[in-house]
Coordinates of C-alpha atoms and ligand atoms in Angstrom, one line a residue:
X1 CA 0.0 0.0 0.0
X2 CA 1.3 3.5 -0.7
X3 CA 0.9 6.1 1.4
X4 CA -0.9 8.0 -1.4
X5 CA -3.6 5.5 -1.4
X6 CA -6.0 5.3 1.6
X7 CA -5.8 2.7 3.9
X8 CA -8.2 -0.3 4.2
X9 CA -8.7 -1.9 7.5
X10 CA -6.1 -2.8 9.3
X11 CA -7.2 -2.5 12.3
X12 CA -6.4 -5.7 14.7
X13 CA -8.7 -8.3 15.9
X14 CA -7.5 -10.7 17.4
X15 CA -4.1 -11.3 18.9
X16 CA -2.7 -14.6 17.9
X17 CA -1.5 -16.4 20.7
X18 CA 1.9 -17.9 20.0
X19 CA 2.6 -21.4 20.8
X20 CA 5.5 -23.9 20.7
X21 CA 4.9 -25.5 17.2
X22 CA 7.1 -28.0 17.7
X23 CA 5.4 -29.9 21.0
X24 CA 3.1 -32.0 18.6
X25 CA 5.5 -33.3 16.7
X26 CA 8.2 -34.2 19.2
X27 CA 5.5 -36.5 20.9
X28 CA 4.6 -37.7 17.6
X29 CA 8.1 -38.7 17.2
X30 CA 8.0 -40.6 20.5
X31 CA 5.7 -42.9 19.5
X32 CA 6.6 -43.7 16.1
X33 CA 10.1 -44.4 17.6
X34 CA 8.5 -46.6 19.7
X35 CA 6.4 -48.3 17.2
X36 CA 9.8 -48.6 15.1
X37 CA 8.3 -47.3 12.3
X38 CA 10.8 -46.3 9.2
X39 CA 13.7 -49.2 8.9
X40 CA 17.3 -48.6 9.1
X41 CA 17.0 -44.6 9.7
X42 CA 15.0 -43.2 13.1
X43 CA 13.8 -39.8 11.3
X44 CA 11.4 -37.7 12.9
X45 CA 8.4 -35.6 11.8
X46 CA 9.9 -32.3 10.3
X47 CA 7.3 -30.2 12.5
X48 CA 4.0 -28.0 11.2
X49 CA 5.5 -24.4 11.4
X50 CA 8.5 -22.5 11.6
X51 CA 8.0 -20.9 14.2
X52 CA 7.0 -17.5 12.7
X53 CA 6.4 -15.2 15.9
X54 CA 3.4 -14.2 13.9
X55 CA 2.0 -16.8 12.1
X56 CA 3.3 -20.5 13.9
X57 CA 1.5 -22.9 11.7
X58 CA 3.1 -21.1 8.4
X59 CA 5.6 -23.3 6.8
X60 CA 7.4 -26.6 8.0
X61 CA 10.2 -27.3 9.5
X62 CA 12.8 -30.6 8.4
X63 CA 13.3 -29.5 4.5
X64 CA 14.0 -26.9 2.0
X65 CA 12.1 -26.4 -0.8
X66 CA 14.4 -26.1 -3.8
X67 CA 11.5 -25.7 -6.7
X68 CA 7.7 -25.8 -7.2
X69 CA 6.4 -27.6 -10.3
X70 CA 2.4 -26.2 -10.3
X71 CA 0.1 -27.6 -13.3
X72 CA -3.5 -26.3 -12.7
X73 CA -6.7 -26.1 -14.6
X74 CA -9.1 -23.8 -13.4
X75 CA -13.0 -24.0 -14.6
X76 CA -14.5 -20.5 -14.0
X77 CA -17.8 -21.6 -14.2
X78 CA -17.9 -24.4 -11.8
X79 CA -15.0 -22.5 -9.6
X80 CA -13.4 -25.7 -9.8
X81 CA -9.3 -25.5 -9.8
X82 CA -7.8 -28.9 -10.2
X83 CA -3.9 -29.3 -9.8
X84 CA -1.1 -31.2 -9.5
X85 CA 1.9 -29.9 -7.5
X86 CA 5.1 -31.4 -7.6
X87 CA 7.6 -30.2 -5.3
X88 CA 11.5 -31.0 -5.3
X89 CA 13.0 -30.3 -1.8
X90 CA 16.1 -31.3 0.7
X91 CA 15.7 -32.8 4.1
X92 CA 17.5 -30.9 6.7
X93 CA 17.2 -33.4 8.8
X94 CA 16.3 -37.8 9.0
X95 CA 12.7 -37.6 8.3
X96 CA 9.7 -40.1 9.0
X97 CA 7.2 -37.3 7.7
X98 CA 7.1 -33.7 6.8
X99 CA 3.9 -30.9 6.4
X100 CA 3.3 -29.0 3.8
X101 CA 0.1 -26.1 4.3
X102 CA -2.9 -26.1 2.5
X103 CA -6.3 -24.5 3.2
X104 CA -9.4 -26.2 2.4
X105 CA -9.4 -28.6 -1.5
X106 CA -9.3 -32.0 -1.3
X107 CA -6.5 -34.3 -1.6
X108 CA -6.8 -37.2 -3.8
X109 CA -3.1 -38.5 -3.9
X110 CA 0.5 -37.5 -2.4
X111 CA 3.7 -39.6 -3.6
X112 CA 7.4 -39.0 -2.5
X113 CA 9.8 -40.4 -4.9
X114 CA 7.0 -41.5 -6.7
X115 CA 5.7 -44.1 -4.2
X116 CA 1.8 -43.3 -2.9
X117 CA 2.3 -42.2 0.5
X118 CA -0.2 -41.6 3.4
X119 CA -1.5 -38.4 4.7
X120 CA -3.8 -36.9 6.6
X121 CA -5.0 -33.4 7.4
X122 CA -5.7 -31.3 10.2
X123 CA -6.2 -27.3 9.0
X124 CA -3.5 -26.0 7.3
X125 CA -1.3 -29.0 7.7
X126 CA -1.2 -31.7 5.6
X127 CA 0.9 -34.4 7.0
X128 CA 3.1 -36.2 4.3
X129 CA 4.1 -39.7 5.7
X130 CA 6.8 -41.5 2.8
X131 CA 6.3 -45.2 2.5
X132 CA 10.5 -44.8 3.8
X133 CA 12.3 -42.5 6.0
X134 CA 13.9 -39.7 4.1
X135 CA 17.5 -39.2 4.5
X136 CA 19.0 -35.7 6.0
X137 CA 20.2 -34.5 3.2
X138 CA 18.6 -35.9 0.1
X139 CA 16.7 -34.6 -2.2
X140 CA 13.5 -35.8 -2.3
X141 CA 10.3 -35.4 -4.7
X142 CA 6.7 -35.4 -3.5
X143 CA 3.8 -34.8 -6.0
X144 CA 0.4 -33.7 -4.7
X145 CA -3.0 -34.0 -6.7
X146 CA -5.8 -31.9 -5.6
X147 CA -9.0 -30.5 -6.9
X148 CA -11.7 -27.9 -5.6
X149 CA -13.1 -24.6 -4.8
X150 CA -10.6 -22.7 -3.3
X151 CA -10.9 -20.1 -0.4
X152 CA -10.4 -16.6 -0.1
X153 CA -8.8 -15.5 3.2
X154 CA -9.1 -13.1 5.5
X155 CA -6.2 -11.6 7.4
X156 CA -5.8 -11.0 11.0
X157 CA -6.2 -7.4 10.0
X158 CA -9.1 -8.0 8.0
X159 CA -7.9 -7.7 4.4
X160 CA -8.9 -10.3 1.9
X161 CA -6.1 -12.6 0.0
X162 CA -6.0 -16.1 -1.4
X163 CA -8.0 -16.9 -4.3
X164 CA -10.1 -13.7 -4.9
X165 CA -12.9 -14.1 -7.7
X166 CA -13.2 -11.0 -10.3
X167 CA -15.7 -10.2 -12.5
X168 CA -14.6 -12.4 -15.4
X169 CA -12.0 -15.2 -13.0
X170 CA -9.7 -14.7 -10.4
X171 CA -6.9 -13.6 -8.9
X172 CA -4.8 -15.4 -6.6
X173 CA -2.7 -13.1 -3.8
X174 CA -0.4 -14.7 -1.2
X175 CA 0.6 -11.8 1.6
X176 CA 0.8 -13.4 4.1
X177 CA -0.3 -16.6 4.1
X178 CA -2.9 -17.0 0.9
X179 CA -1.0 -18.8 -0.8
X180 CA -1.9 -22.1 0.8
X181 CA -5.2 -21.6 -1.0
X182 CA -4.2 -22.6 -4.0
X183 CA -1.2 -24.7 -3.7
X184 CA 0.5 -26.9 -1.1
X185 CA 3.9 -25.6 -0.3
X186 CA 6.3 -24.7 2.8
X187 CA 4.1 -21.4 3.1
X188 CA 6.6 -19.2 5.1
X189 CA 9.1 -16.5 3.3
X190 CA 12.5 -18.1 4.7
X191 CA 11.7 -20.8 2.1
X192 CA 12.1 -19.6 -1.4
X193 CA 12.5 -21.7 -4.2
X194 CA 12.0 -21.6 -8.1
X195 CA 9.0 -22.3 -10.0
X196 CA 7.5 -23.7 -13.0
X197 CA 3.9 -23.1 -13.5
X198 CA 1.2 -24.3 -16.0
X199 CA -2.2 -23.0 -16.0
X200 CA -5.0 -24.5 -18.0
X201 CA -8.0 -22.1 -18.7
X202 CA -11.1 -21.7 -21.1
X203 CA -10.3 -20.2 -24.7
X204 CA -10.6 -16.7 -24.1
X205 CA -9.1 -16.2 -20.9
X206 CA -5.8 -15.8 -19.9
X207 CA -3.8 -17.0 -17.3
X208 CA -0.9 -14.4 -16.1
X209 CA 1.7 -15.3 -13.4
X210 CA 5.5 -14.5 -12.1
X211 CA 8.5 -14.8 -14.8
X212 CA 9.0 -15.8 -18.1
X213 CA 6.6 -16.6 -20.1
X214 CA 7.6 -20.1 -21.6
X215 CA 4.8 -21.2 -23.9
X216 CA 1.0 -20.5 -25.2
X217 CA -1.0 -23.0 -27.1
X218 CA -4.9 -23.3 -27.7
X219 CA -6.4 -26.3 -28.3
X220 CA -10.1 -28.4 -28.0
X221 CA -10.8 -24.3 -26.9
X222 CA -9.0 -24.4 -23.7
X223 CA -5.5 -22.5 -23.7
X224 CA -2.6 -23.1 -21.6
X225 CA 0.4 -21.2 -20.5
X226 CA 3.4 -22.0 -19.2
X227 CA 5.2 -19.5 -16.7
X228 CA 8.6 -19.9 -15.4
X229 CA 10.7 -17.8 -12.6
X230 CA 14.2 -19.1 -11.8
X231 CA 15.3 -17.2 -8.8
X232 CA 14.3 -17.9 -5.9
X233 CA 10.7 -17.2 -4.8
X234 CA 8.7 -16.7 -1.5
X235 CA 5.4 -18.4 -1.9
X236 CA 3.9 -15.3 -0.9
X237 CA 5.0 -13.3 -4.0
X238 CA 3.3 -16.3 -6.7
X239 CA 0.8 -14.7 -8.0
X240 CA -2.1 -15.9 -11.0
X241 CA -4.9 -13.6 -12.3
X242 CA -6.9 -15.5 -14.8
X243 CA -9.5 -12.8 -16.8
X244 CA -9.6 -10.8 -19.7
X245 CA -6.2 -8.7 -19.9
X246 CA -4.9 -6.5 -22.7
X247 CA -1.6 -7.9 -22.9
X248 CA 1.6 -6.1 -23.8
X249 CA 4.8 -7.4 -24.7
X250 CA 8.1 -5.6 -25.1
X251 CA 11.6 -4.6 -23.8
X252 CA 13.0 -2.0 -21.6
X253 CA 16.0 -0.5 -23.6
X254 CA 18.5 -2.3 -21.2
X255 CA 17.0 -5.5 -23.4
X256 CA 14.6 -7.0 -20.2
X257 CA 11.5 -8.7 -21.4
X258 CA 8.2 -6.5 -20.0
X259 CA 4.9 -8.4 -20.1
X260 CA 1.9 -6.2 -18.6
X261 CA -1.4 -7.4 -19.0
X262 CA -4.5 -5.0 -17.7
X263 CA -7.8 -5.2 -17.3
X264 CA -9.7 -3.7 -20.4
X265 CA -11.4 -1.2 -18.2
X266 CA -8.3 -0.2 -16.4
X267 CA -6.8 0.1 -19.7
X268 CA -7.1 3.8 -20.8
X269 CA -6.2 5.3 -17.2
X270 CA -3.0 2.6 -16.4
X271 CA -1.6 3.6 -19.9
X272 CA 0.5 6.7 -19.1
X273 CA 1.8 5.0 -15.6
X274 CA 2.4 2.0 -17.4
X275 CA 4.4 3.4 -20.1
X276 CA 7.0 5.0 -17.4
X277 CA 7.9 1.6 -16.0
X278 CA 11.0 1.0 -18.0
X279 CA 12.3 4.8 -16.4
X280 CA 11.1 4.1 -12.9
X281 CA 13.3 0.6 -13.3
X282 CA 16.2 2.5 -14.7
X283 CA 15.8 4.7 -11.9
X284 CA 15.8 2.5 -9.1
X285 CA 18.5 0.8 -10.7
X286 CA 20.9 3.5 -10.6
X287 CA 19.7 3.6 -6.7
X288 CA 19.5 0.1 -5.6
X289 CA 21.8 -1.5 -7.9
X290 CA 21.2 -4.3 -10.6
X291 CA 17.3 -5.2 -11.1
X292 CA 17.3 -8.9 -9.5
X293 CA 15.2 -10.4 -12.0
X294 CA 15.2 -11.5 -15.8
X295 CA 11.7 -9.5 -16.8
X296 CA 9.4 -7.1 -15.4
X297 CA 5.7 -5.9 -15.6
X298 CA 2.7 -5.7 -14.0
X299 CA -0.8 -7.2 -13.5
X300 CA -3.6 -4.3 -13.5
X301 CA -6.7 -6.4 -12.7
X302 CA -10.4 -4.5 -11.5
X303 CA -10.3 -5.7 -8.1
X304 CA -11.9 -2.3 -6.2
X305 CA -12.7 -3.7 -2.8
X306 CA -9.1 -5.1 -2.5
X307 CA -7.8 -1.7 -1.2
X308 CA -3.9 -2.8 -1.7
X309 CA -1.2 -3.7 -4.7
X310 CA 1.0 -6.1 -3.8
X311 CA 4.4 -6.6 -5.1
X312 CA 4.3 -9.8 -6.5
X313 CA 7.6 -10.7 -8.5
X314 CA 8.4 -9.3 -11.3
X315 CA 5.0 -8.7 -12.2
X316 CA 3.0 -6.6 -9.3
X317 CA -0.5 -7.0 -9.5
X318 CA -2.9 -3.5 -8.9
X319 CA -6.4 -3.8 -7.8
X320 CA -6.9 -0.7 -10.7
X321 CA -5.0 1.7 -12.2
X322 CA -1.9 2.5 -10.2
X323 CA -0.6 6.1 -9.8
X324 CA 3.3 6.9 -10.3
X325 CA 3.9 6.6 -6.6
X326 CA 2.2 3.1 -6.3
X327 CA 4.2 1.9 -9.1
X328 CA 7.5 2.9 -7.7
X329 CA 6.7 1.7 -4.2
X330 CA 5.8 -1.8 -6.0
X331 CA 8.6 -1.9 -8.3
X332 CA 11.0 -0.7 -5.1
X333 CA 10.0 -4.1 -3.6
X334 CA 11.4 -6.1 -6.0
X335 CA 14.6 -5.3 -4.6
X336 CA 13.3 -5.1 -0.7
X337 CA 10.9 -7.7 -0.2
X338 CA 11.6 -9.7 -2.8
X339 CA 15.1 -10.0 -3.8
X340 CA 16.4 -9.7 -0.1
X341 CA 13.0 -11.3 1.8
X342 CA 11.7 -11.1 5.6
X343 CA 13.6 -13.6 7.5
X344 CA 9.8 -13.9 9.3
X345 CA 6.7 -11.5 8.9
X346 CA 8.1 -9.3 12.4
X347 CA 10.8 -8.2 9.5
X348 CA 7.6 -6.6 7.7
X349 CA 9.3 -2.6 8.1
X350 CA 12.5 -4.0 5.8
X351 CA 10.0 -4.4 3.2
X352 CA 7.9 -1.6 3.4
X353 CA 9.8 1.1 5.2
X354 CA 12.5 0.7 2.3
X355 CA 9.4 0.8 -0.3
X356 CA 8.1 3.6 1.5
X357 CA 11.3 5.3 1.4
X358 CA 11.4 4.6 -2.4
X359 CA 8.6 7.1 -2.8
X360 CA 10.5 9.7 -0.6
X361 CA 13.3 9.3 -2.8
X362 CA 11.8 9.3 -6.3
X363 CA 10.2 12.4 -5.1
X364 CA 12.9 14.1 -3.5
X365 CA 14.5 13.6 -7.5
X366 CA 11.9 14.4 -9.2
X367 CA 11.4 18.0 -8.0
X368 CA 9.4 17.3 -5.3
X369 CA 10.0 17.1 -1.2
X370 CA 13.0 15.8 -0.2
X371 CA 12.9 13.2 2.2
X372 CA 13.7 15.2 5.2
X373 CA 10.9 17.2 4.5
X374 CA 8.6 14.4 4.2
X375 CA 10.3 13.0 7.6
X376 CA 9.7 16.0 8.6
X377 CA 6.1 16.1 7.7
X378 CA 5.4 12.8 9.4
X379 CA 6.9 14.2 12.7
X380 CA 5.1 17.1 13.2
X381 CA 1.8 15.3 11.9
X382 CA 1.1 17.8 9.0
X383 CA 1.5 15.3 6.5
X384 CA -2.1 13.9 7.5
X385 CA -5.6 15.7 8.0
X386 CA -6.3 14.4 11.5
X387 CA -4.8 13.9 14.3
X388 CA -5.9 10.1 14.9
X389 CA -3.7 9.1 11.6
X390 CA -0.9 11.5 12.7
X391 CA -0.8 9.0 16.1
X392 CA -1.1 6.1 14.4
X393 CA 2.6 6.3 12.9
X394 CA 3.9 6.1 17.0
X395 CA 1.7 3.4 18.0
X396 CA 4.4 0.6 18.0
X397 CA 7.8 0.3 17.2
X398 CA 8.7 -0.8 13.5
X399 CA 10.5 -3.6 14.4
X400 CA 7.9 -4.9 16.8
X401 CA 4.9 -4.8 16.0
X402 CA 2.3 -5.7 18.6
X403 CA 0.5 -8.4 16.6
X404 CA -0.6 -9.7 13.3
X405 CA -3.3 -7.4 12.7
X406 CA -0.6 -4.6 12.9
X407 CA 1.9 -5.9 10.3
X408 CA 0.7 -3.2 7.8
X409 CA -0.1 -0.6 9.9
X410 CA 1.1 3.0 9.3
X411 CA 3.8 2.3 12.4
X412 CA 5.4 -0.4 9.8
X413 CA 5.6 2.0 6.8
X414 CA 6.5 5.3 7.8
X415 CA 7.8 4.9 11.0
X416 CA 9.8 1.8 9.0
X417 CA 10.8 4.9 6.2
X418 CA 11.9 7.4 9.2
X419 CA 14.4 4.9 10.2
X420 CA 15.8 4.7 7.2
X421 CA 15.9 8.7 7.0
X422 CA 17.3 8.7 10.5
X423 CA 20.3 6.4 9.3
X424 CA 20.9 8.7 6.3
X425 CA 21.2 11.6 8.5
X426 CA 23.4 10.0 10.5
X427 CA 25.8 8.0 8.1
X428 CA 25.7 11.0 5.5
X429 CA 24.7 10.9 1.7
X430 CA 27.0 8.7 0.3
X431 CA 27.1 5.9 3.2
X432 CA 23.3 5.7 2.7
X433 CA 23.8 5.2 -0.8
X434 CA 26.1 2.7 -0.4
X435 CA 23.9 1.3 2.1
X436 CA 21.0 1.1 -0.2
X437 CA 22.6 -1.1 -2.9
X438 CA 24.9 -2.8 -0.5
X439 CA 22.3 -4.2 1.5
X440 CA 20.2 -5.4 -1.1
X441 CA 23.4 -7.4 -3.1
X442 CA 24.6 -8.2 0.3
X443 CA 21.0 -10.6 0.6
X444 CA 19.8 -10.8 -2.6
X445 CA 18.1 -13.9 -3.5
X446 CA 17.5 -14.9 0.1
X447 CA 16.6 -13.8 3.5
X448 CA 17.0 -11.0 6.0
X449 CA 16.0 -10.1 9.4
X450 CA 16.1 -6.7 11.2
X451 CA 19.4 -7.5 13.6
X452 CA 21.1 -8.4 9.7
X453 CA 20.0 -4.9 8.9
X454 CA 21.3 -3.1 12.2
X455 CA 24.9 -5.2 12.1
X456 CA 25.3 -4.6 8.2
X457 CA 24.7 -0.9 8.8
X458 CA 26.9 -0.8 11.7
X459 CA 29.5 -2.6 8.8
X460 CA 29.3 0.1 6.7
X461 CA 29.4 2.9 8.8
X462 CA 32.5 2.8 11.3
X463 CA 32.6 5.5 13.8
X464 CA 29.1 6.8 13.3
X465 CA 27.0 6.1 16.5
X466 CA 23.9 4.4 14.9
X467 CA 22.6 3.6 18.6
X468 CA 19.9 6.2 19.2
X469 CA 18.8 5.5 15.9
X470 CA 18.3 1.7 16.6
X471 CA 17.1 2.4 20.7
X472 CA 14.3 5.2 19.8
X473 CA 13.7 4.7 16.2
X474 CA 13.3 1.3 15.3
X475 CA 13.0 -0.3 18.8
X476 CA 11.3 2.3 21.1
X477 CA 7.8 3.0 22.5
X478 CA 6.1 6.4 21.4
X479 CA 7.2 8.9 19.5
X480 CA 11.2 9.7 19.7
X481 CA 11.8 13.1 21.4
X482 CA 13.4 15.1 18.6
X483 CA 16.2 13.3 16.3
X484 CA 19.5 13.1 16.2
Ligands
LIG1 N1 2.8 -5.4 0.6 C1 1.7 -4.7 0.1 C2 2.3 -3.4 -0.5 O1 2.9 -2.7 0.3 C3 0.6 -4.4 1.1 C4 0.1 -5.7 1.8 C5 -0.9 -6.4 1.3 C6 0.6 -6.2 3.0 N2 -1.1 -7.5 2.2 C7 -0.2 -7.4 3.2 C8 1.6 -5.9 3.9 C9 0.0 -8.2 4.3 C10 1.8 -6.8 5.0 C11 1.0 -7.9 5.2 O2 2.1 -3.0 -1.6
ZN2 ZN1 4.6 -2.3 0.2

């Protein structure tokens, strides 16, 4: 969300309780050791989250997924998606069974290494058990063939993701945790991995995901499309929209491919914002070094009750037409959010106080504000029209926020941006800079957490006494009593 757009929401229901994710499955463990289950090798059930301090049944523990090999069909009128999902991953440890998450479909088979194996389900979790004990270390294969009508969900905060119908199909949207709507995986962001996607849909429609596009053929009037990203990928950023799109094809004059593919009726008002893309890339290039990824674009979709854009990789998907601003906060988070990822969803301000700052600083060179005076703005409250949203941006500490309703809240992305403008203040011009593309090359293609971010700082900037910054800015309660 920009901070040009309003904000839906996110206002906090209920705080989730954490709990040790891992006491099931070491009993579990207990008793298949004592049945002897498993031959030569005494593995033990990977356990059903990773212990996200937000959400503790996303993702597994036990295995790294190394690539996600999705072939769907999707039957708009019936709702119906049907799928197969074959995952390649590596045990990090002896295993006697793993999870994956999925929400609501119905399983029909699960193999590993190509051998049926049983499973069972209990919310989120589906429990994988291989006919044999997988080895730490291997590399093992598990397919998955499922079939239904799959959910939308609703955050803790109240926003809608998962699979979202449109007017003419749907559009599937991951942050946080949607994901596990519409394919099995290890739903949490420390586990990226590549894809390969194939999406069967009705002549007519098409079917628009992350990457490369690898292939298009119609035939018995249903058309598939094959879609391919190689970096690494958290599940979070997959995205599909199936509809009616305008598509356009082309290349940024660096040579990168550009696929955007818009709702007709978005069409004549995402044209001009559209067409800047290729600068806003070249831009943010120049300031955050290398774009991480081998083609760009974006998903403009007529989605008007979804109330956010989401930076989905490579292509970001818009509930409408995006303004400038939107489209460089997006764009920014190909570099923060998705190149160098939360290391768990506290890590939220890495992503969106960096893409927040984006705006400052495309703003602050394109004869607008500079980002002090933006900071500035923030600080004194001017920069909002009452006094309750003014509050809002001290109500937690970026780095902390109080549950997972607030993970978006204004606290997260400005407060989140202020840091940032409090370590440029502090380190000087040309540190920050160097900070700003180090950072992301430092991390890119993997994971980060906010104590990375404080020590890599620290790294570049000898000398410089980054403490307050850390003690009132990103860690502290209330609003800071002036700045350094
Ligand atoms: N990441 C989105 C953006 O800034 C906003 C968003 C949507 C979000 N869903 C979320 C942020 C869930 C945190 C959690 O464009
Ligand atoms: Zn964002």
């Amino acid at each position: 969300m920009s901070s040009t757009q309003v904000m839906v929401s996110r206002r906090h229901r209920i705080a989730i309780v954490a709990r040790s994710a891992r006491c099931v499955p070491v009993l579990l463990a207990c008793v298949l050791a004592l049945t002897g289950c498993g031959g030569g090798v005494h593995g033990t059930p990977g356990g059903s989250g990773v212990r996200d301090p937000y959400f503790p049944k996303a993702g597994n523990g036990g295995y790294d997924v190394r690539h996600y090999g999705l072939r769907l069909a999707y039957e708009p009128d019936a709702h119906r998606l049907t799928g197969t999902a074959t995952l390649t991953a590596r045990a990090d440890e002896d295993l006697s069974a793993f999870n994956l998450d999925l929400l609501g479909l119905e399983v029909g088979e699960v193999t590993v290494g190509g051998r049926p194996a049983r499973f069972n389900r209990a919310g989120q979790e589906l429990t994988v058990r291989p006919r044999d004990d997988i080895r730490r270390g291997a590399t093992f294969r598990v397919t998955v063939r499922y079939s239904g009508v799959p959910q939308t969900v609703t955050d803790p905060d109240g926003s809608q993701e998962g699979w979202l119908r449109t007017a003419d199909g749907v559009l599937a949207l991951g942050e946080p945790t949607g994901s596990m709507a519409w394919f099995p995986g290890n739903h949490h962001p420390s586990d990226k991995a590549a894809y390969d996607l194939t999406v069967t849909v009705p002549e007519g429609l098409r079917a628009v995901s992350n990457g490369e596009l690898r292939g298009e053929r119609t035939a018995g009037g249903r058309t598939t499309t094959e879609w391919h990203m190689g970096r690494p990928m958290a599940s979070y950023l997959a995205t599909l929209a199936i509809g009616r799109f305008e598509v356009d094809r082309s290349r940024t004059p660096a040579g990168l491919p550009v696929y955007t593919a818009v709702d007709p009726a978005e069409a004549e008002a995402s044209g001009p914002v559209l067409r800047r893309l290729p600068e806003v890339l070249a831009w943010a290039e120049r300031r955050f070094g290398p774009y991480p990824f081998s083609s760009t674009g974006a998903i403009v979709d007529r989605a008007p009750e979804l109330g956010y854009a989401l930076e989905t990789q490579t292509r970001p998907v818009f509930p409408g037409a995006p303004d400038l601003t939107l489209l460089v906060h997006e764009l920014a988070h190909q570099w923060y959010g998705d190149s160098v990822s939360p290391e768990s969803w506290r890590d939220m301000w890495l992503n969106e106080g960096f893409a927040t700052y984006a705006e400052w600083l495309w703003e602050e060179e394109h004869g607008g504000r500079s980002a002090q005076q933006t900071f500035d703005a923030l600080y004194s409250g001017s920069y909002f029209t009452t006094e309750e949203e003014a509050e809002e941006v001290w109500a937690f500490p970026p780095a902390e926020p109080p549950d997972a309703a607030r993970i978006s809240d204004p606290a997260v992305y400005w407060r989140g941006a202020m840091v940032l403008q409090q370590v440029r203040r502090t380190v000087g011009d040309a540190a920050f800079g160097r900070i700003l593309r180090g950072w992301a090359a430092a991390y890119h293609y993997g994971n980060a957490g906010t104590a990375d971010f404080t020590a890599y700082v620290e790294r570049q900037a000898p000398g410089k006494d980054l403490d307050p910054v850390w003690r009132d800015w990103l860690y502290g309660e209330g609003k800071p009593d002036g700045t350094p």
